[in-house]
mmCIF file of C-alpha atoms and ligand atoms in Angstrom:
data_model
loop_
_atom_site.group_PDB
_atom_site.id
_atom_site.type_symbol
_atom_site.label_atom_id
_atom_site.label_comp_id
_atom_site.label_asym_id
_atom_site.label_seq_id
_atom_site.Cartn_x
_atom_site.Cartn_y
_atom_site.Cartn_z
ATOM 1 C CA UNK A 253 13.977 13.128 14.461
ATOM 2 C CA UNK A 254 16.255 11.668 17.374
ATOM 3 C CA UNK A 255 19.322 9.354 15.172
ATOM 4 C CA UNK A 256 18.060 6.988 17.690
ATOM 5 C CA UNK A 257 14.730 6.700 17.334
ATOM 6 C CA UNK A 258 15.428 6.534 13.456
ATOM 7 C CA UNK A 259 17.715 3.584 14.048
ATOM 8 C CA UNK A 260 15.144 1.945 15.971
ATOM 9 C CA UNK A 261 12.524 2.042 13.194
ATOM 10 C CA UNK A 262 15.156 1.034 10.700
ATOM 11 C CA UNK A 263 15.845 -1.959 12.418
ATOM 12 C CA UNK A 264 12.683 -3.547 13.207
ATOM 13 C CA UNK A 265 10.919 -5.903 11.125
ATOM 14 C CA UNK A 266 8.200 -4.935 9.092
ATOM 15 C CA UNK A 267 6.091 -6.211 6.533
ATOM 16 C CA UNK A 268 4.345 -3.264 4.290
ATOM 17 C CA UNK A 269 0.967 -3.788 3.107
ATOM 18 C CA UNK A 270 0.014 -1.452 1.177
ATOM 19 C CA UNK A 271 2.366 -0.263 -1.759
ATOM 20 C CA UNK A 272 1.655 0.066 -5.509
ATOM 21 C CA UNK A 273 4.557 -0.683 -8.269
ATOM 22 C CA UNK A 274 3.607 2.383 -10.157
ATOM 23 C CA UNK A 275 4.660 3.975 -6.965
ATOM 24 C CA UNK A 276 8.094 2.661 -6.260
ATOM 25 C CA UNK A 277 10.233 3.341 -9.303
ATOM 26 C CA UNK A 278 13.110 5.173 -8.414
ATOM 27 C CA UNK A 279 13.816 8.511 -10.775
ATOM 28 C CA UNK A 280 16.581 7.117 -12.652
ATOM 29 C CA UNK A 281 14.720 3.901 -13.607
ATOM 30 C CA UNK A 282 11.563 6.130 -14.909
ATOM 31 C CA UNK A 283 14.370 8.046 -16.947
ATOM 32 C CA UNK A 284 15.887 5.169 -18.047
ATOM 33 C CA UNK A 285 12.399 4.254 -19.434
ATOM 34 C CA UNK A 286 11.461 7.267 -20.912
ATOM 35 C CA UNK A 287 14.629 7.860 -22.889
ATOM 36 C CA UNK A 288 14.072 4.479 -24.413
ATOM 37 C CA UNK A 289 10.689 5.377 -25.183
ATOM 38 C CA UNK A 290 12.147 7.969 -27.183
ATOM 39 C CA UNK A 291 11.881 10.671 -24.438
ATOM 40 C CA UNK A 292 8.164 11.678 -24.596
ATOM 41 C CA UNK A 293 8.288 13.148 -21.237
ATOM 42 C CA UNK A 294 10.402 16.163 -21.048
ATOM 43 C CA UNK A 295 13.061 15.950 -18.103
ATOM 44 C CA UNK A 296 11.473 18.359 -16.352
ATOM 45 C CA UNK A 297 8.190 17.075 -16.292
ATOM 46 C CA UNK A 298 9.459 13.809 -14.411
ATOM 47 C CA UNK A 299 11.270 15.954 -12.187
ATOM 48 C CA UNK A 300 8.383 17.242 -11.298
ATOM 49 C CA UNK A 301 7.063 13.883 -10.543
ATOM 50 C CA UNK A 302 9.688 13.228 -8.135
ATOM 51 C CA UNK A 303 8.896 16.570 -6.611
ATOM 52 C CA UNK A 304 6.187 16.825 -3.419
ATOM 53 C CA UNK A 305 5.457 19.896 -2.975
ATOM 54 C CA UNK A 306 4.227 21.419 0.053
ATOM 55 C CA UNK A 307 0.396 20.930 -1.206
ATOM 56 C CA UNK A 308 0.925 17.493 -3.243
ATOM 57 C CA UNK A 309 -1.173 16.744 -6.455
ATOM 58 C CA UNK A 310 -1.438 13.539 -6.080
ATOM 59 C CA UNK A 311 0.203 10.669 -8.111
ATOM 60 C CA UNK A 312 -2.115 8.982 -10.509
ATOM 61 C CA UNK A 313 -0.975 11.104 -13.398
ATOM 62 C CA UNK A 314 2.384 9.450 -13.358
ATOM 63 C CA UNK A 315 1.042 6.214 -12.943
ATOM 64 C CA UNK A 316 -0.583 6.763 -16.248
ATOM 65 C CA UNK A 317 2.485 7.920 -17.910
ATOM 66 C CA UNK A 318 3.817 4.054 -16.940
ATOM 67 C CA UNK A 319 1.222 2.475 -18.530
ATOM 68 C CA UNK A 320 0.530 4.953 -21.730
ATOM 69 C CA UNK A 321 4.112 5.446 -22.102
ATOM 70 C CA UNK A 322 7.040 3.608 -20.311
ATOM 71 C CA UNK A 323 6.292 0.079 -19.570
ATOM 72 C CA UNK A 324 6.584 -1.252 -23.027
ATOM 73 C CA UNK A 325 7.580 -5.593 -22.069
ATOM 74 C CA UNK A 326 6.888 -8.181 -19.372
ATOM 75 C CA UNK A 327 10.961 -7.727 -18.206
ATOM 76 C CA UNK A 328 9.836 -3.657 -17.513
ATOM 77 C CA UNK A 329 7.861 -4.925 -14.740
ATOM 78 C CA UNK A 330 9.977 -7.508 -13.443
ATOM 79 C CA UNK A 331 12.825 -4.939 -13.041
ATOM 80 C CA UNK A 332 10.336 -2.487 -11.381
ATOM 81 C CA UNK A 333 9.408 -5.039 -8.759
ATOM 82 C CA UNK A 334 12.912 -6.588 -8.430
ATOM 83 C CA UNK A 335 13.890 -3.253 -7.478
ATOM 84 C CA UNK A 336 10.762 -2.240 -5.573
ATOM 85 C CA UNK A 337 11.639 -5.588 -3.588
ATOM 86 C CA UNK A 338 15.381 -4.121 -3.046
ATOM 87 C CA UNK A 339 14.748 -0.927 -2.022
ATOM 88 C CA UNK A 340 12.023 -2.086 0.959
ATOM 89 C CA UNK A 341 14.181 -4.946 2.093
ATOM 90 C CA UNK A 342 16.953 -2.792 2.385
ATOM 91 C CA UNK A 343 14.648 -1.018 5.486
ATOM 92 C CA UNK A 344 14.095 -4.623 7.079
ATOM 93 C CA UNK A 345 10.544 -4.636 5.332
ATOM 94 C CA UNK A 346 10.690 -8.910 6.022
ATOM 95 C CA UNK A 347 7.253 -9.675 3.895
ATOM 96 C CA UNK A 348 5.802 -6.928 1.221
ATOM 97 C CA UNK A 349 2.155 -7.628 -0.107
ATOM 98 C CA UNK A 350 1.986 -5.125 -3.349
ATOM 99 C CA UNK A 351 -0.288 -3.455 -5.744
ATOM 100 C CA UNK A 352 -0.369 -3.838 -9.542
ATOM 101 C CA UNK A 353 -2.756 -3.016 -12.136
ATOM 102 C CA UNK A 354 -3.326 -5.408 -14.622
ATOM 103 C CA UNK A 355 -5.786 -3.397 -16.710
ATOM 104 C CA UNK A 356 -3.524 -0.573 -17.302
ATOM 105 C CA UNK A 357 -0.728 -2.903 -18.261
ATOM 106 C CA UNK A 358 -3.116 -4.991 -20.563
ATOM 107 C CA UNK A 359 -5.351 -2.409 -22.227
ATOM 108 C CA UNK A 360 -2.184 0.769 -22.461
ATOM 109 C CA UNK A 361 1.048 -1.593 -22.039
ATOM 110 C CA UNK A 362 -0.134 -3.718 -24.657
ATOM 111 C CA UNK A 363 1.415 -6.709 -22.393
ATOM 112 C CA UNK A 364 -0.259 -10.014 -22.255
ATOM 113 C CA UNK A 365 -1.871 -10.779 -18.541
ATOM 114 C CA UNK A 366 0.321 -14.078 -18.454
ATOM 115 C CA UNK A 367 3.406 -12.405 -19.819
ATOM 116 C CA UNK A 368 3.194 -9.696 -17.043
ATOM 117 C CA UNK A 369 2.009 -11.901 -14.258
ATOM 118 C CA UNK A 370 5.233 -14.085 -14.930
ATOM 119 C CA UNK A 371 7.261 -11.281 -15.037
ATOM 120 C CA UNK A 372 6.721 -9.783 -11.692
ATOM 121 C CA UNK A 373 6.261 -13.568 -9.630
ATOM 122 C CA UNK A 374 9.930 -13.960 -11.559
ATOM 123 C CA UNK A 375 11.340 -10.915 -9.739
ATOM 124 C CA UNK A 376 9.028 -11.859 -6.562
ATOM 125 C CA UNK A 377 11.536 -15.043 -6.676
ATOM 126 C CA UNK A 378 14.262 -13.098 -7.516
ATOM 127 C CA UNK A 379 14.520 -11.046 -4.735
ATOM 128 C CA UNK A 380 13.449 -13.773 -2.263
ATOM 129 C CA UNK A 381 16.813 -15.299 -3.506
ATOM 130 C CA UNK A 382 18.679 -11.969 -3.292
ATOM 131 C CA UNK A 383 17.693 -9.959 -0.418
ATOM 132 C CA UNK A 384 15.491 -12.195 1.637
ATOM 133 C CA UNK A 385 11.911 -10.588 1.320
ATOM 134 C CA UNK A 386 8.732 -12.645 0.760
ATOM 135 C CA UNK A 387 6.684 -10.489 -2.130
ATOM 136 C CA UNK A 388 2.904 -10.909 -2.867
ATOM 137 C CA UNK A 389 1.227 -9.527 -5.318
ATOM 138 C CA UNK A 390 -2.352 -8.181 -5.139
ATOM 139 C CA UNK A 391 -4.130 -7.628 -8.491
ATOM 140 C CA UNK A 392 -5.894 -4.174 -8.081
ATOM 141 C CA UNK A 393 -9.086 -2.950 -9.990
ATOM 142 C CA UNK A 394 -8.841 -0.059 -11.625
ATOM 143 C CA UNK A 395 -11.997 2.099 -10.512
ATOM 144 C CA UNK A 396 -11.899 4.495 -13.118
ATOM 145 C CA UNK A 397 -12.323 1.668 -15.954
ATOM 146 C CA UNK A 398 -15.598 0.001 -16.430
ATOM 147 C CA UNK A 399 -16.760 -2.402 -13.782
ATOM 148 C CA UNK A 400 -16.722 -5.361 -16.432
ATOM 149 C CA UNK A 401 -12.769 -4.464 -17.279
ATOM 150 C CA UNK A 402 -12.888 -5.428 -13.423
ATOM 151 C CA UNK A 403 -14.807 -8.783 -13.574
ATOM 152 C CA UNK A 404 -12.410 -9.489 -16.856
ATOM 153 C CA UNK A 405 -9.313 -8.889 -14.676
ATOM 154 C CA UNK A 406 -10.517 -11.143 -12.121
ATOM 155 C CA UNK A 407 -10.835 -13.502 -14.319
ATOM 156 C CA UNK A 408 -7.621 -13.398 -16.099
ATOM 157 C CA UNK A 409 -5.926 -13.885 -12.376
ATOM 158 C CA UNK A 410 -8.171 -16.962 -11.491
ATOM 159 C CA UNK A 411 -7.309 -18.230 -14.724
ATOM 160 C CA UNK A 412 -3.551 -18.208 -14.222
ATOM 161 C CA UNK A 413 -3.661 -18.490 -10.338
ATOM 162 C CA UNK A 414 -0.540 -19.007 -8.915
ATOM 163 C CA UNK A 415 0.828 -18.739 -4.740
ATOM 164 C CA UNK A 416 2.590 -15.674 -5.597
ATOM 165 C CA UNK A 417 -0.762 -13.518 -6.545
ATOM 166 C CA UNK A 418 -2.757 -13.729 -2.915
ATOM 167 C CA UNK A 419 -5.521 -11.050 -3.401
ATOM 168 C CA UNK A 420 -7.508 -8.779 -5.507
ATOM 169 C CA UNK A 421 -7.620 -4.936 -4.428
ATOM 170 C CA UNK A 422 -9.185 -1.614 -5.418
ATOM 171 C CA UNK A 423 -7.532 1.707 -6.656
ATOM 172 C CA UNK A 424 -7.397 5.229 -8.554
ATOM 173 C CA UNK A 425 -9.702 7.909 -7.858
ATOM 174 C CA UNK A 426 -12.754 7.187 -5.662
ATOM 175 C CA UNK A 427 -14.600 9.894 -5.989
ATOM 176 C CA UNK A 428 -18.069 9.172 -8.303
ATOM 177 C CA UNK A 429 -16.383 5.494 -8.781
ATOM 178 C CA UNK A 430 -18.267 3.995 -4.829
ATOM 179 C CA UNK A 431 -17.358 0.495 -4.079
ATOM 180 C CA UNK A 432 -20.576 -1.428 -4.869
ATOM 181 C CA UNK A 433 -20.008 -0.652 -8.363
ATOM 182 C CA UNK A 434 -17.473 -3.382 -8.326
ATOM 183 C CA UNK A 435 -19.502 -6.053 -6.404
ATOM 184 C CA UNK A 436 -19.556 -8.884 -9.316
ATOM 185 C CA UNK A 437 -15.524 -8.572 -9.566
ATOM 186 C CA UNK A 438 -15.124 -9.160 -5.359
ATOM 187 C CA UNK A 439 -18.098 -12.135 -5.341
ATOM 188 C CA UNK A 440 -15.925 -13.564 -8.311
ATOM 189 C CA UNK A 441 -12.678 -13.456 -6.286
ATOM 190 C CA UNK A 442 -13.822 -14.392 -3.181
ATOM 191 C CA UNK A 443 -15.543 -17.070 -5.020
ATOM 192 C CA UNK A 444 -12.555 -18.251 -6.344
ATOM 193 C CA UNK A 445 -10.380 -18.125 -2.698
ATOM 194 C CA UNK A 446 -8.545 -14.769 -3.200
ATOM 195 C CA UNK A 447 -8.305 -12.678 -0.137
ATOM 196 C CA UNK A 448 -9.624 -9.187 -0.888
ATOM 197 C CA UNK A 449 -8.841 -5.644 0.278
ATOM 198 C CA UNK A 450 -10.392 -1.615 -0.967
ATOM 199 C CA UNK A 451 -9.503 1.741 -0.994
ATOM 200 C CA UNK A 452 -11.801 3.468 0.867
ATOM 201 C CA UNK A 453 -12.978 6.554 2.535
ATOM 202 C CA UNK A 454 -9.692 8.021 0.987
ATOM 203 C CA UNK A 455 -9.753 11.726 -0.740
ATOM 204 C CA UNK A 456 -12.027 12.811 2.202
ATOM 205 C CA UNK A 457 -14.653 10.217 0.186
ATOM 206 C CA UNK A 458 -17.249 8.995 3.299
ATOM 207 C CA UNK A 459 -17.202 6.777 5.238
ATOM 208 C CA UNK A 460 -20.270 5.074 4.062
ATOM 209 C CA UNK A 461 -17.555 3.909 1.066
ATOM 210 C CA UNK A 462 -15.468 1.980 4.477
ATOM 211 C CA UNK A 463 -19.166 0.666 5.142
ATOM 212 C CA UNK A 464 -19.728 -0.774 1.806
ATOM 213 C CA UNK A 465 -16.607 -2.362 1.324
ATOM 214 C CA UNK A 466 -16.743 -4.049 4.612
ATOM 215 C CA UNK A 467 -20.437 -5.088 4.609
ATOM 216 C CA UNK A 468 -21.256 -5.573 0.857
ATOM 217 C CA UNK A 469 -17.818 -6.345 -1.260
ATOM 218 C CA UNK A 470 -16.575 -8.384 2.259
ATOM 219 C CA UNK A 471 -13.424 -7.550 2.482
ATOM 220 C CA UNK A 472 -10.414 -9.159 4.680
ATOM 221 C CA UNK A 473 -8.835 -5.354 5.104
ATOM 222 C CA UNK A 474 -9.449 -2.009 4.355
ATOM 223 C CA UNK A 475 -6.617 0.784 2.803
ATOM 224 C CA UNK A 476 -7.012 4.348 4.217
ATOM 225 C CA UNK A 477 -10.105 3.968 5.339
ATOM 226 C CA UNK A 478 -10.038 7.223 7.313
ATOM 227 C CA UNK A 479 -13.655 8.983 7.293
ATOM 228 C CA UNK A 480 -14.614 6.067 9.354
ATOM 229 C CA UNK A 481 -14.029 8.044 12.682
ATOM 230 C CA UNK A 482 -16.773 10.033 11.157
ATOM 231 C CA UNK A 483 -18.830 7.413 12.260
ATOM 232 C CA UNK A 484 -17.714 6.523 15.427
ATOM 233 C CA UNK A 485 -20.538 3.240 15.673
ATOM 234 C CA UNK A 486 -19.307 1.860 12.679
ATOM 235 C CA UNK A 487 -15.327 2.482 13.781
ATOM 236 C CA UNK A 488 -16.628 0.356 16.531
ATOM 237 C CA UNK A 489 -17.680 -2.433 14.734
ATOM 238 C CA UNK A 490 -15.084 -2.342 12.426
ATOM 239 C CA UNK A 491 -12.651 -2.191 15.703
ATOM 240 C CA UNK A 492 -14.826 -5.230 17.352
ATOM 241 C CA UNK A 493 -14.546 -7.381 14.015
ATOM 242 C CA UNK A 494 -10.279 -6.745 14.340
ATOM 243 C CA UNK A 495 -10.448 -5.286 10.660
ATOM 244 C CA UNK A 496 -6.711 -3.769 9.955
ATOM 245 C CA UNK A 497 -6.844 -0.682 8.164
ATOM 246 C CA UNK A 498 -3.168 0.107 6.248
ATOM 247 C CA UNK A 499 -2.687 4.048 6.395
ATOM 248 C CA UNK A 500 -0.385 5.700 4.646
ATOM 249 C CA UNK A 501 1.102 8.957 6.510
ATOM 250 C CA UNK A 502 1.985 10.376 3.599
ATOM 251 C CA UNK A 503 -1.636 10.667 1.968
ATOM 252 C CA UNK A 504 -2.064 13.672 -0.579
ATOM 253 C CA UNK A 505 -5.444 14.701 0.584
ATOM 254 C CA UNK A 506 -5.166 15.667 4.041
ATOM 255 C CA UNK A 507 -1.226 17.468 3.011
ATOM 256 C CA UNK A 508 -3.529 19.308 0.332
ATOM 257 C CA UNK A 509 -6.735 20.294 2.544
ATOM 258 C CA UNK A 510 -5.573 20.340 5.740
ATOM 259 C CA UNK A 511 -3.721 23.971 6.646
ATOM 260 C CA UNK A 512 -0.080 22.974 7.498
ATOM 261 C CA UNK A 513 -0.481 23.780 11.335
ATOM 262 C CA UNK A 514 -2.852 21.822 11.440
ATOM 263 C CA UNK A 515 -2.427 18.334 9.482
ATOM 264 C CA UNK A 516 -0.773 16.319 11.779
ATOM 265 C CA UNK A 517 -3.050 17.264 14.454
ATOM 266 C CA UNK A 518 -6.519 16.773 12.618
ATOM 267 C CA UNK A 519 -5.258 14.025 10.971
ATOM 268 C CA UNK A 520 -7.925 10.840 11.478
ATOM 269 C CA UNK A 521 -4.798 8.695 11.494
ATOM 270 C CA UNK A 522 -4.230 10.087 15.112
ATOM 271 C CA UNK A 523 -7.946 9.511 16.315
ATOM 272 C CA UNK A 524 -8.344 6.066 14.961
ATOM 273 C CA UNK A 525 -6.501 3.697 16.897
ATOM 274 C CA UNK A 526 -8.418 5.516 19.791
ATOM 275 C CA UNK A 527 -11.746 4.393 18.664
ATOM 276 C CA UNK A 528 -10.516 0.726 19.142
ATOM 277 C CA UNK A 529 -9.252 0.445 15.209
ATOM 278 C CA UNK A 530 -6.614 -1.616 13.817
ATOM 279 C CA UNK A 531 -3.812 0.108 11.859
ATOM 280 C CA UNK A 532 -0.909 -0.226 10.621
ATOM 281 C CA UNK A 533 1.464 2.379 8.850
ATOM 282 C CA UNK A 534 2.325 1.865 5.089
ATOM 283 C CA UNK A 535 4.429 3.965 2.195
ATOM 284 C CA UNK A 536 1.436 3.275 -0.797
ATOM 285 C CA UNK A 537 3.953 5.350 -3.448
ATOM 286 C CA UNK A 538 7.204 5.634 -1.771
ATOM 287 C CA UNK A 539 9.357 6.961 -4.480
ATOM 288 C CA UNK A 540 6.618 9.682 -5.750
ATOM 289 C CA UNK A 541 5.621 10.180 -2.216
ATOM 290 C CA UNK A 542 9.366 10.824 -0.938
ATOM 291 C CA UNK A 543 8.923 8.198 1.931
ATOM 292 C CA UNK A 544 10.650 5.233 2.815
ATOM 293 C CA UNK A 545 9.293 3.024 5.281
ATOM 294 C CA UNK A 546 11.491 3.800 8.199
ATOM 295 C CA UNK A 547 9.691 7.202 7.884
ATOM 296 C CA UNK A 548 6.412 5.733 7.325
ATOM 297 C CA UNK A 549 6.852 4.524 11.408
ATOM 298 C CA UNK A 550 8.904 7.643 12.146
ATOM 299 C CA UNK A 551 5.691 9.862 11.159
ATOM 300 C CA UNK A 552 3.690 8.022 13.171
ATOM 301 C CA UNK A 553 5.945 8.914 16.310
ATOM 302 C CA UNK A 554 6.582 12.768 15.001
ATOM 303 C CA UNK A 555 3.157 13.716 13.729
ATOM 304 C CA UNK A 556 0.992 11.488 15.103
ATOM 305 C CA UNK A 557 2.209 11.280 18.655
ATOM 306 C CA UNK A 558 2.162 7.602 19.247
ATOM 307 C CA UNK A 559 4.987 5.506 21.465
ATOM 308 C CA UNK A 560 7.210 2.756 20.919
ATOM 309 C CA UNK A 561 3.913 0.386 22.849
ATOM 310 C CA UNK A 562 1.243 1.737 20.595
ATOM 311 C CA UNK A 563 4.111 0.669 17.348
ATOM 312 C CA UNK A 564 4.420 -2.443 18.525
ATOM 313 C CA UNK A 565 0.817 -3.134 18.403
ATOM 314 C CA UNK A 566 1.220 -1.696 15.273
ATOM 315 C CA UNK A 567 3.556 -4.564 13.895
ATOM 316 C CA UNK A 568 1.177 -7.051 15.249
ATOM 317 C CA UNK A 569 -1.901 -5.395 13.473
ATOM 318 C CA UNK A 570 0.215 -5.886 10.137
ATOM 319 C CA UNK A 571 0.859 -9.516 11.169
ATOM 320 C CA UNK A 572 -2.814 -9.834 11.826
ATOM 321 C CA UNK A 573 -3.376 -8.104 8.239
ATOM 322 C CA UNK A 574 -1.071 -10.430 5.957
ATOM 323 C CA UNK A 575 -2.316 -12.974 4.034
ATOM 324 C CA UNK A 576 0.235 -15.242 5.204
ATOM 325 C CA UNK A 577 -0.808 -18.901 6.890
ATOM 326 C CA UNK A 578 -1.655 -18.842 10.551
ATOM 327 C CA UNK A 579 1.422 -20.971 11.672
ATOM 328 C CA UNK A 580 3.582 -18.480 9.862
ATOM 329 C CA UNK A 581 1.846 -15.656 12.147
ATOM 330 C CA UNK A 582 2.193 -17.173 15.448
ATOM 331 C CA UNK A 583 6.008 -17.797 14.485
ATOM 332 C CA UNK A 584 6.669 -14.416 13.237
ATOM 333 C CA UNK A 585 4.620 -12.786 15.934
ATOM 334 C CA UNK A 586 7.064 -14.648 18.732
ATOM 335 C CA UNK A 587 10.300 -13.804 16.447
ATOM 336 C CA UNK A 588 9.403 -10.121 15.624
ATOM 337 C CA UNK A 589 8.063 -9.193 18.997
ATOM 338 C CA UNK A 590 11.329 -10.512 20.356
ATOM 339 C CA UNK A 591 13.498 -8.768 18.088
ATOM 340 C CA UNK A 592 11.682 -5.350 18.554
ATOM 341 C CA UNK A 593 12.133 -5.906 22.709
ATOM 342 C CA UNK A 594 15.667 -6.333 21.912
ATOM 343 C CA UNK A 595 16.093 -3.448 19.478
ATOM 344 C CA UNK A 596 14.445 -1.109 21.965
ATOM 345 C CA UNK A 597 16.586 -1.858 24.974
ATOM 346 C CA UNK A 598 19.753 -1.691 22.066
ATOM 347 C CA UNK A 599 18.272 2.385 21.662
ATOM 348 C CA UNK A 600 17.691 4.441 24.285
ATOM 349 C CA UNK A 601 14.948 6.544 22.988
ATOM 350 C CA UNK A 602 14.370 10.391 24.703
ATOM 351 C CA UNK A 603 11.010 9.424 26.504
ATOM 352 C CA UNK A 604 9.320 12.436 25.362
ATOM 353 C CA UNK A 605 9.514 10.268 21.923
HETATM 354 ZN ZN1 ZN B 802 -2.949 3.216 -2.125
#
């Protein structure tokens, strides 16, 4: 990677779309957690967490441990999104929409909805005040619970709506656990004015998942998304209706099935902004996934093969993808696109980059 080109991608804005807490806590915080939880994860075992190996596991496992073991009171998850908050703005990430689980936290955590909601829209504020960065929060399903845990989480955010919580989302593993299952929790949301985004068509799970989510749940965005350029008529919809799809470079599935020579180059992140699709490049568990998101972009240069023009469409398509008011758009659209003009004439970047 050319210290140029990694300036470059430092410095632009960004907003990140697609990024769960669970995901984000830095080692020594998940330490600090589990010693005063009375240690009941050995040392090594987190290590191995923080470890991504050259055919990653996956994450979900130590997303559990949070919520069976660690997160234990509503200031837990304020200092996991303060710092979540830190740790992007600190790479010029300008607006972060996030992930959270309220299930998990209720049902494992043992932490009242309110109690936790407060707790992270505290450290949303927090941070705005520190660092500068706007944080959202997006209430995700948990797929693997019951669809009904889902319609009760829904309700618990319409219940205690506040600006700070914009959206409801869908997460953990897909497989056997298809979108429509989940239909009554969306209708609810939508219902009650809450933008809405799914996992989908991630863990090689087809794309008739992408389908479903866009045609029957109706959602604003879709995350991963990729077996849709399995279907190259529905990419084309999907591409005609602008629908922004956040990928995540870093995905375990395609480092675990794909052979190494080949990842980067069968990757469907490469084919799908050539089928007319809308993404934009996200970090989904940076700490566990060893990425920040200056790399998120830089993979999308090294592995992918895309130019500085294509990234720049990129930041727009994450514009285009925030839940943010349409005045606020146009403005940040004019600002950033200025700003990433400037930066690029600032650093020369080898042209075969
Ligand atoms: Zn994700």
């Amino acid at each position: 990677m050319s210290p140029a080109l990694d300036a470059f991608l430092h410095a632009i804005p960004k907003v990140e779309l697609h990024c769960h807490l669970f995901g984000t806590v830095r080692h020594e915080s998940f330490e600090a957690l589990n010693r005063r939880a009375g240690s009941p994860l050995a040392s090594e075992e987190i290590d191995g967490f923080y470890t991504r190996g050259e055919k990653p596991v996956g994450v979900l496992r130590v997303l559990r441990a949070l919520d069976a073991h660690l997160v234990r009171v509503p200031d837990d998850l304020h200092r996991l999104a303060f710092e979540y908050l830190e740790d992007a703005a600190a790479h010029n990430v300008r607006y972060a929409e996030f992930f959270w689980n309220p299930t998990g936290t209720v049902r494992d955590s043992g932490i009242a909805y309110r109690s936790a909601q407060q707790a992270i829209v505290r450290a949303i504020h927090d941070a705005q005040d520190e660092f500068g960065i706007t944080g959202r929060l997006i209430a995700a399903i948990d797929r693997e619970a019951s669809p009904d845990a889902a319609v009760e989480m829904v309700g618990w955010v319409t219940a205690n709506r506040c600006d700070e919580v914009i959206g409801i989302g869908i997460d953990y593993r897909e497989v056997d656990r298809p979108p429509e299952l989940f239909l009554q929790a969306y209708r609810n949301a939508r219902r009650a004015g809450l933008k809405t985004t799914a996992h989908a068509g991630e863990f090689g799970m087809p794309w008739t998942n992408v389908h479903t989510a866009v045609e029957l749940l109706q959602v604003d965005r879709i995350d991963h998304g990729y077996t849709v350029v399995d279907r190259p008529a529905f990419a084309r919809e999907c591409a005609e209706r602008g629908i922004v799809f956040t990928v995540v470079p870093t995905n375990s599935y395609y480092l675990r099935t794909l052979p190494p020579e080949r990842w980067a180059l069968d990757h469907p992140i490469r084919r799908m902004p050539g089928l007319g699709l809308r993404i934009h490049p996200n970090t989904d568990d940076p700490t566990l996934h060893k990425v920040t998101p200056t790399q998120a972009w830089a993979m999308m240069v090294r592995d992918f093969g895309f130019g500085l023009d294509e990234l720049r469409g990129f930041m727009h398509n994450g514009l285009d993808g925030a839940w943010i008011d349409d005045s606020t758009r146009r403005r940040w659209r004019g600002e950033w696109s200025a700003e990433f003009d400037a930066l690029r004439a600032q650093h020369p970047i080898p042209t075969h980059e």
